[in-house]
Short mmCIF file of C-alpha atoms in Angstrom, two decimals:
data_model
loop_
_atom_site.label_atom_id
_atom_site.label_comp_id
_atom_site.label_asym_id
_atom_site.label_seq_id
_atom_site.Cartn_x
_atom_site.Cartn_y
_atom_site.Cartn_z
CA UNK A 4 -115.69 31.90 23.88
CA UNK A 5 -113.84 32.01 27.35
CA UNK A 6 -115.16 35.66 29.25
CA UNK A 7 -118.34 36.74 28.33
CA UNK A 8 -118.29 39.81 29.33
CA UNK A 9 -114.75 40.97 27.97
CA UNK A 10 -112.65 40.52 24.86
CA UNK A 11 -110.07 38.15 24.18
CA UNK A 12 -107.25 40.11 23.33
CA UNK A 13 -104.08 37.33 23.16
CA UNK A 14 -103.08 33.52 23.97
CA UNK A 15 -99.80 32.41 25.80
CA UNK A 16 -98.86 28.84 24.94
CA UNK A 17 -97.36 27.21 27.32
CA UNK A 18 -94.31 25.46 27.96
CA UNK A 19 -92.55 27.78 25.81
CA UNK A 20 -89.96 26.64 23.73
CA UNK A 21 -89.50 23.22 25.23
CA UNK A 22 -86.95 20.33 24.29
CA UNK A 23 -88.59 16.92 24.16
CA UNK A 24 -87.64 13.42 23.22
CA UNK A 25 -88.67 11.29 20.34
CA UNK A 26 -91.72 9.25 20.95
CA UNK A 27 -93.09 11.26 24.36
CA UNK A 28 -95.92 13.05 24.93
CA UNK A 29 -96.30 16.73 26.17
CA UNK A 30 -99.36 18.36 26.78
CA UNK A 31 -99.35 22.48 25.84
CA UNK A 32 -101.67 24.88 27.79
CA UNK A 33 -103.30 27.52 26.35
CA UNK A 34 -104.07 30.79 28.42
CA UNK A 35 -105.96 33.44 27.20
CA UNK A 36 -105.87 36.97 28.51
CA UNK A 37 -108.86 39.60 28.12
CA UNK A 38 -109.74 43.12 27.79
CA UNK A 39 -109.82 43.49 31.40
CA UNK A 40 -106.66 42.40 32.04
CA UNK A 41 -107.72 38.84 33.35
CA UNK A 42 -106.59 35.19 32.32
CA UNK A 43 -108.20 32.22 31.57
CA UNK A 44 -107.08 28.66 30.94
CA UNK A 45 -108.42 27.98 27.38
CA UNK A 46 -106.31 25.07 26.80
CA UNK A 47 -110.27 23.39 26.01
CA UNK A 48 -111.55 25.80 23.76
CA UNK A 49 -108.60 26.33 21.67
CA UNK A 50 -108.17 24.88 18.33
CA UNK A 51 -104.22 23.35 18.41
CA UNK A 52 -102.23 22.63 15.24
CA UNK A 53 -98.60 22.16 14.40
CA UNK A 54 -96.57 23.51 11.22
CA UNK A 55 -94.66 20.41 10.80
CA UNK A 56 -97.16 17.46 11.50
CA UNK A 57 -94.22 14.75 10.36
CA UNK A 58 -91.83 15.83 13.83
CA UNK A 59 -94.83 15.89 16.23
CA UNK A 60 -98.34 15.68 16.21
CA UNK A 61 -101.60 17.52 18.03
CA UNK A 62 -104.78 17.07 19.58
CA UNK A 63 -106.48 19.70 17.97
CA UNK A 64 -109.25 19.67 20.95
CA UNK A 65 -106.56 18.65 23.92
CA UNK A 66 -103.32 20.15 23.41
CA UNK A 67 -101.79 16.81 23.59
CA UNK A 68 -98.73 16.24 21.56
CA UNK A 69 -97.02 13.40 20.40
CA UNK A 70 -93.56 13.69 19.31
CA UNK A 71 -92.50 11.71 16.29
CA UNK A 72 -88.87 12.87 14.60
CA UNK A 73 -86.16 15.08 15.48
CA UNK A 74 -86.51 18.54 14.43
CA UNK A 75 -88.66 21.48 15.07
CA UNK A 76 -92.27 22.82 14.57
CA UNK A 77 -94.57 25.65 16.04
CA UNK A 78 -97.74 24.03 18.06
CA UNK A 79 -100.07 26.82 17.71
CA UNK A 80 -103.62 27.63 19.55
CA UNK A 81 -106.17 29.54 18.02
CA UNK A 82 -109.43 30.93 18.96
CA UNK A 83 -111.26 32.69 16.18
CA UNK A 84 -108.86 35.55 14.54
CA UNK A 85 -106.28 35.16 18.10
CA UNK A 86 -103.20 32.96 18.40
CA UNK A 87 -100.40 31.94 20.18
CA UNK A 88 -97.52 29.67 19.38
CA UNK A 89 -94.16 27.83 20.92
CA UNK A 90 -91.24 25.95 19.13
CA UNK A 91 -91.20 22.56 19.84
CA UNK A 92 -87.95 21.03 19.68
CA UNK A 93 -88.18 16.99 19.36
CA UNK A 94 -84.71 15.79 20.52
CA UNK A 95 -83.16 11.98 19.79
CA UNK A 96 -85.33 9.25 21.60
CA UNK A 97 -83.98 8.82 25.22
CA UNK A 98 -83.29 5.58 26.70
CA UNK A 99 -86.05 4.48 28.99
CA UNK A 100 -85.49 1.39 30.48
CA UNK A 101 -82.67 -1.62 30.16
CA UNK A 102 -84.00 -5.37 29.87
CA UNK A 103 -81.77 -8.06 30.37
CA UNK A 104 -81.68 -11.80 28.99
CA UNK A 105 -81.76 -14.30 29.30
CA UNK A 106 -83.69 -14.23 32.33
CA UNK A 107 -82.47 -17.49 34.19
CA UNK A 108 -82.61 -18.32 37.73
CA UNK A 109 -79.43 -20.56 37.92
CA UNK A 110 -76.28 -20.88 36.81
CA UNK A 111 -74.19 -24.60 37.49
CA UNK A 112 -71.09 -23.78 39.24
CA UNK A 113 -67.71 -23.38 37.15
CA UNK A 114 -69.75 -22.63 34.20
CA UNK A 115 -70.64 -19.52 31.99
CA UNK A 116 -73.38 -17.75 31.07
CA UNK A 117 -73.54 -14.73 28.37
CA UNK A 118 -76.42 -12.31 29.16
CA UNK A 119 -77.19 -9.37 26.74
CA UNK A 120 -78.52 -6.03 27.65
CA UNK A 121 -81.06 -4.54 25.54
CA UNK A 122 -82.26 -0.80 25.50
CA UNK A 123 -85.62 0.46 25.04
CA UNK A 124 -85.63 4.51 23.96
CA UNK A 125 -88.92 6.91 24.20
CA UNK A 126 -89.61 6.42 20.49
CA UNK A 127 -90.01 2.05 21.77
CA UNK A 128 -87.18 1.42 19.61
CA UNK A 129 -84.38 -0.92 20.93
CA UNK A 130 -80.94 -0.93 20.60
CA UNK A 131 -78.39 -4.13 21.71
CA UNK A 132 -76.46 -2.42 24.60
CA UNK A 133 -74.47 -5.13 25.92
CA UNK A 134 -70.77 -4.27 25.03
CA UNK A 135 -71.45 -0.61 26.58
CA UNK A 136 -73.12 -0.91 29.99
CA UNK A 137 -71.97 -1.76 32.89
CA UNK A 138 -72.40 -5.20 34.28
CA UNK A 139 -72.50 -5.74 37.99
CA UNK A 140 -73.06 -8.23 40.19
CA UNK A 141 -73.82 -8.17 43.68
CA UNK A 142 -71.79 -10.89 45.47
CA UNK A 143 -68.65 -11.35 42.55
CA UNK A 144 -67.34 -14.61 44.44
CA UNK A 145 -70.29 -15.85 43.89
CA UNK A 146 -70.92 -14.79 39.96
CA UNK A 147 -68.04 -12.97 38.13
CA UNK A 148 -69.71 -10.90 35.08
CA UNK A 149 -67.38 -9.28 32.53
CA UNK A 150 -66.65 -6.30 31.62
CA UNK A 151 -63.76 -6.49 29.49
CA UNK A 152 -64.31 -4.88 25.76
CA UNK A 153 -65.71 -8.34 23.73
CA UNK A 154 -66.12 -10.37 26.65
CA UNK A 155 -69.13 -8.01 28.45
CA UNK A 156 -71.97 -9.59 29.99
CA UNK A 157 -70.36 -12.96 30.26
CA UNK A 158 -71.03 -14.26 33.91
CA UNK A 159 -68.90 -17.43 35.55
CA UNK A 160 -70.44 -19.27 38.44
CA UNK A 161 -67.85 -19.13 40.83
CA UNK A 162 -68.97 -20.59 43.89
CA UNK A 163 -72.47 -21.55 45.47
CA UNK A 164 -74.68 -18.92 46.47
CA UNK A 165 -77.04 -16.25 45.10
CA UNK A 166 -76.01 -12.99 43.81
CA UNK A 167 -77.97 -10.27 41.74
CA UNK A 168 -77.30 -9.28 38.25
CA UNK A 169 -77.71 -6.24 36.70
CA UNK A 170 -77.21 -3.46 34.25
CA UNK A 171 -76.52 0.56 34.26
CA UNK A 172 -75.99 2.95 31.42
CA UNK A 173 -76.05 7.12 31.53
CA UNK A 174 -78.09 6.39 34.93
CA UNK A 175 -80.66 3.94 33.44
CA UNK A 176 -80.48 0.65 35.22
CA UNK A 177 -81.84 -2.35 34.53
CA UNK A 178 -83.91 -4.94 37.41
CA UNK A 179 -81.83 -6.94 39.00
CA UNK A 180 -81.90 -10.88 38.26
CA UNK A 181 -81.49 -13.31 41.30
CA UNK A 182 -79.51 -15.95 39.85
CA UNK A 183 -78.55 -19.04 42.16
CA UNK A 184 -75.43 -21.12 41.42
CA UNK A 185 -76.14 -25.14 41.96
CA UNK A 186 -74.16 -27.95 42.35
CA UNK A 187 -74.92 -29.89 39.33
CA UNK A 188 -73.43 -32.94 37.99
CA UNK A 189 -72.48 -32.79 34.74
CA UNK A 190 -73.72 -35.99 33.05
CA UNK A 191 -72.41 -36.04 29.14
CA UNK A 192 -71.11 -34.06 26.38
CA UNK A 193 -72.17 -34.14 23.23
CA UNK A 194 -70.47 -32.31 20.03
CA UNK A 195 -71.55 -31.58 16.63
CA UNK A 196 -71.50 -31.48 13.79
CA UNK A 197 -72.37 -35.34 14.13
CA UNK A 198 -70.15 -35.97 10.77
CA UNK A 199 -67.95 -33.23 8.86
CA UNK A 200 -66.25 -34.00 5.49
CA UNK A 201 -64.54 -30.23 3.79
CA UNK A 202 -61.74 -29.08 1.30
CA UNK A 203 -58.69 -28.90 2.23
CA UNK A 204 -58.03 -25.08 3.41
CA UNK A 205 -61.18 -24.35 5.14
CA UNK A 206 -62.02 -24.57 8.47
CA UNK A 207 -65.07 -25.93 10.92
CA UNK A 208 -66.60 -24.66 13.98
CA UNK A 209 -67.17 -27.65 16.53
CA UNK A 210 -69.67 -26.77 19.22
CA UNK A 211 -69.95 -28.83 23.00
CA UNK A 212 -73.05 -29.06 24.28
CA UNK A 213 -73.36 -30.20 28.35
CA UNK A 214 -76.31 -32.27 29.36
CA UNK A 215 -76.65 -32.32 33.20
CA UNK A 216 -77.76 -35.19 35.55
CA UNK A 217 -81.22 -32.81 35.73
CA UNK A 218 -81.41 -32.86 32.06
CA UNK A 219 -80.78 -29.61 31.79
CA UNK A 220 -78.40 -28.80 28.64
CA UNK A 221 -76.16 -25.71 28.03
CA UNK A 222 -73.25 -24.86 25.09
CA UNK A 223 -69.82 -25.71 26.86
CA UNK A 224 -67.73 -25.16 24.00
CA UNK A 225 -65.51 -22.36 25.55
CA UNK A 226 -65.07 -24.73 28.70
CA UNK A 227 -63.78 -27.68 26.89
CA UNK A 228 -60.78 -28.75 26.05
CA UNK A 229 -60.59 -30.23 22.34
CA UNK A 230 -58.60 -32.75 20.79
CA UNK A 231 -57.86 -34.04 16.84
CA UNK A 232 -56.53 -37.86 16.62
CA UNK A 233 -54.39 -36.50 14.64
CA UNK A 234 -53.57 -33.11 14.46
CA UNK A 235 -51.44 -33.28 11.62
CA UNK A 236 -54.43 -33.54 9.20
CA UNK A 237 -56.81 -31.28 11.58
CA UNK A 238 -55.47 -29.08 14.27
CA UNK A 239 -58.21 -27.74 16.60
CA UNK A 240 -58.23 -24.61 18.23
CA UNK A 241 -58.21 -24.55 22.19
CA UNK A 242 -57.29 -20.42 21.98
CA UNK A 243 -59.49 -18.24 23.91
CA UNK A 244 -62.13 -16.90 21.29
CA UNK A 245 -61.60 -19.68 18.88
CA UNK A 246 -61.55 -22.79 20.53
CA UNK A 247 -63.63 -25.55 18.47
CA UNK A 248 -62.22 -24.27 15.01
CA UNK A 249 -60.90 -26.65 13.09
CA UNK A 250 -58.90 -26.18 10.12
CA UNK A 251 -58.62 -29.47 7.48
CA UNK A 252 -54.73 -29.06 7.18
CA UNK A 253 -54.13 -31.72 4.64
CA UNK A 254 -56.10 -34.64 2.80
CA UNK A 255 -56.77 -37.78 5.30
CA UNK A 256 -59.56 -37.99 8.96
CA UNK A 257 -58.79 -37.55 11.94
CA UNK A 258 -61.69 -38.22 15.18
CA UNK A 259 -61.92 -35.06 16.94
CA UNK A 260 -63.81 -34.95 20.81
CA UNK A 261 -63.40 -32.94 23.47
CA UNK A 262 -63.38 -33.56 27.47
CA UNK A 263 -64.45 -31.16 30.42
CA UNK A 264 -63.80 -32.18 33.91
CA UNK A 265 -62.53 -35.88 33.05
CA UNK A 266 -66.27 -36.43 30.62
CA UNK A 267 -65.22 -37.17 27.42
CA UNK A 268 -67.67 -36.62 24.44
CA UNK A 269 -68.88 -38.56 21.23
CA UNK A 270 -65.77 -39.04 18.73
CA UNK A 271 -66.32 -37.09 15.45
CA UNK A 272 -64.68 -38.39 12.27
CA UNK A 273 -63.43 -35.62 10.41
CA UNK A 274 -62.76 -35.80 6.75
CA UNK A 275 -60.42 -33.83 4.77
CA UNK A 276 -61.08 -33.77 0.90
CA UNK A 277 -59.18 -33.15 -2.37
CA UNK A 278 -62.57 -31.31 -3.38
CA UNK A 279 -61.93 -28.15 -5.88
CA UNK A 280 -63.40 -25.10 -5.42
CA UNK A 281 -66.28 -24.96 -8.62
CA UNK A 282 -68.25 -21.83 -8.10
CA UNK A 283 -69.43 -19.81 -5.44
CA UNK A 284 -73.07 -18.59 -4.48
CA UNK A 285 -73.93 -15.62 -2.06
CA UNK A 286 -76.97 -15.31 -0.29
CA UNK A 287 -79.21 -13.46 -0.13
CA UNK A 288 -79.67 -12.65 -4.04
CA UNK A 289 -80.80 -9.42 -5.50
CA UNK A 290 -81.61 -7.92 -2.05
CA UNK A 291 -82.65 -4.31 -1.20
CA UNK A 292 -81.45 -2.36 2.35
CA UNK A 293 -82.29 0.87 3.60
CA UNK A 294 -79.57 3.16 3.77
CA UNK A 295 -77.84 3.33 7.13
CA UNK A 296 -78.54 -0.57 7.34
CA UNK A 297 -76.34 -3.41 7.88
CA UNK A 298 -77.11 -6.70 5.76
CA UNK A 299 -75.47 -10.41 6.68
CA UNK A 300 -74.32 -11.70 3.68
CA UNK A 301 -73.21 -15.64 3.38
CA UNK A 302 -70.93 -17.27 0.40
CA UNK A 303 -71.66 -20.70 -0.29
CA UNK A 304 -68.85 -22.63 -2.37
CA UNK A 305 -69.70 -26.12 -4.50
CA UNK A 306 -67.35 -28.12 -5.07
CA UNK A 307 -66.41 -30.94 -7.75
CA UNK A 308 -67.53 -33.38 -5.38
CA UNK A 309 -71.25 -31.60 -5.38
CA UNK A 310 -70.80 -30.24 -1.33
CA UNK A 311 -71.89 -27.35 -0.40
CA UNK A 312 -69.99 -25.60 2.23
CA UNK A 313 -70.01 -22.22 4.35
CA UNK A 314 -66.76 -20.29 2.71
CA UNK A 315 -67.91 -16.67 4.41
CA UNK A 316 -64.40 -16.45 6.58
CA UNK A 317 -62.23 -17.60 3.81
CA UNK A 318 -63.18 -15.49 0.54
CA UNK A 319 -62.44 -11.60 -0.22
CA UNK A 320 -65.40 -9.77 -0.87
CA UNK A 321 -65.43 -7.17 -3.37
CA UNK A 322 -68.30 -5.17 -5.15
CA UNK A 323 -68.99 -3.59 -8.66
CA UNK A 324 -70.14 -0.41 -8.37
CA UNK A 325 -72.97 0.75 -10.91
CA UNK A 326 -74.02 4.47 -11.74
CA UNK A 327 -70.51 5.55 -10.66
CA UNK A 328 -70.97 5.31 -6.63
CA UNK A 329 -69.16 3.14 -3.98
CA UNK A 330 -71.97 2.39 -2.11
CA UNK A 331 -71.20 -0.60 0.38
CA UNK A 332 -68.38 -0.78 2.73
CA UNK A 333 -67.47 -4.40 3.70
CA UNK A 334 -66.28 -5.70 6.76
CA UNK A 335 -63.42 -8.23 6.18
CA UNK A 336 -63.80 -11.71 7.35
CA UNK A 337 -67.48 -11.10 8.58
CA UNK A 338 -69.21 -10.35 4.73
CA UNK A 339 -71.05 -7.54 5.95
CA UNK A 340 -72.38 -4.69 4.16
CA UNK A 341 -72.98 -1.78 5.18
CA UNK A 342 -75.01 1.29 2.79
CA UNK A 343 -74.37 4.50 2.67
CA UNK A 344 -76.15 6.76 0.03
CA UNK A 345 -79.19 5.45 -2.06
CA UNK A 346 -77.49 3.66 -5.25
CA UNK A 347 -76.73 -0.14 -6.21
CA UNK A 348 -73.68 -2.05 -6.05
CA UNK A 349 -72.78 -5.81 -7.35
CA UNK A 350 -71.46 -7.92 -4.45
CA UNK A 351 -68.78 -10.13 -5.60
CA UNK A 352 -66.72 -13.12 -3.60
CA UNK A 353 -63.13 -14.22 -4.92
#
């Protein structure tokens, strides 16, 4: 192979050493050099291969390699009894490329708009980056976009125009999405749930949704202001973060609505029961997460009255652990669990 006429006496692989990121592909050269001092590119008539096939992978006729965990291996190229060989080191995936969403042309003016960045890494994994890039907008009195810690990504339609949104993180930007604010009339607001009857103690999330004189709907409960008949029974929250919320006080109804820009919505009667707490269910049963996971967990209560009602916010969660190991960590309020080495543990609610 390679010279005829003289002996191949080593192979240099080439780039040597190199540092490359999970999920891209690096092709490795080959050159030989002969007898007579001379070199040849033998990248072609080399057979490639790579000690540890599970952090990259090789053409074993190109040279091509395709990087697949972090770690290291040796891509070696051998012709006949003659080798050569360089580390590969396959580094954490590297963020490619930021999409943003939704991806809406217009925004109606003095309303909001909560866009979320996602990531895309070399390996094509994503990754929700909204709460750590940087929002920006190109004409802010036109659309304001947060970047307060919690509130990120959250755009208000200030006044009417155009302006461009967009994203950056560690230099990766995102395109830019024209979005127009228009002058549309908002028509009628319409909250839900369309009936609510729960215990006394526990609360309800009210939601507004804005239907336009286009047809066009979007959620308004943030912009509203909410009222309870009688807020005795059920207070409603009008606090930034937790407006909607609800909390049945004590037994009796009370109609709760809400009103944005002097449009007043549908009338919700809200009952408040005597109901006792029976038993409690959480969902989902028996399930299995791989480590380093997050699972959404949900606790159900039934009460004597046979309801069934969303308690997640109001119980403590707890857990039995089984062969000895704390394995979950739990988030309160948001029944989250988290796992961190490979055992079982029996979620509880109280």
């Amino acid at each position: 192979k390679g010279n005829s006429r003289h002996k191949l006496i080593s192979i240099a692989v080439t780039p040597i050493n190199p540092s490359v990121a999970k999920g891209l592909i690096r092709q490795f050269k080959a050159t030989g050099t002969y007898t007579d001092h001379s070199v040849q590119d033998v990248t072609a008539l080399a057979t490639w291969s790579s000690s540890n096939p599970r952090k990259a992978m090789v053409n074993n006729v190109t040279g091509s390699v395709t990087t697949v965990a972090t770690g290291n291996t040796n891509i070696k190229a051998t012709i006949d009894s003659i080798s050569g060989s360089s580390v590969l080191n396959v580094t954490p995936a590297l963020l490619t490329s930021i999409e943003i969403t939704p991806t809406i042309n217009s925004i109606t003016h003095g309303l909001t708009k909560q866009f979320k960045a996602t990531g895309i890494f070399s390996d094509k994994s994503t990754q929700n980056l909204t709460q750590l890039v940087t929002w920006i907008s190109s004409d802010p009195s036109k659309i304001e976009i947060e970047n307060t810690s919690g509130k990120k990504g959250i755009a208000t339609a200030s006044k009417l125009g155009s302006s461009n949104i967009k994203a950056v993180y560690k230099f990766v930007q995102s395109s830019p999405i024209p979005i127009t604010v228009t002058d549309l009339k908002l028509k009628s607001i319409t909250i839900s749930p369309s009936s609510s009857s729960i215990a006394k103690g526990l609360t309800q999330q009210f939601k507004a949704i804005g239907t336009f004189i286009d047809g066009s709907e979007q959620e308004i409960t943030n912009l509203v202001t909410w009222y309870s008949s009688k807020s005795d029974v059920v207070p409603i929250n009008n606090s930034a973060g937790k407006k909607g919320l609800a909390t049945a006080l004590s037994i009796g109804s009370s109609n709760i609505s809400a009103i944005y820009n002097s449009i007043s919505s549908n009338k919700i009667n809200f009952n408040v029961s005597a109901a006792t707490l029976d038993s409690i269910k959480i969902n989902p049963v028996n399930n299995n997460i791989a480590k380093g996971l997050t699972q959404q967990y949900t606790a159900l209560g039934v009460y004597s009255d046979s309801t069934i009602q969303d308690i997640s916010d109001s119980v403590y969660l707890g857990l039995a652990p089984i062969l000895h190991q704390l394995v979950f960590t739990i988030r309160p309020n948001h029944v989250k669990a988290t796992l961190y080495r490979l055992e079982r543990a029996k979620i509880t609610a109280t």
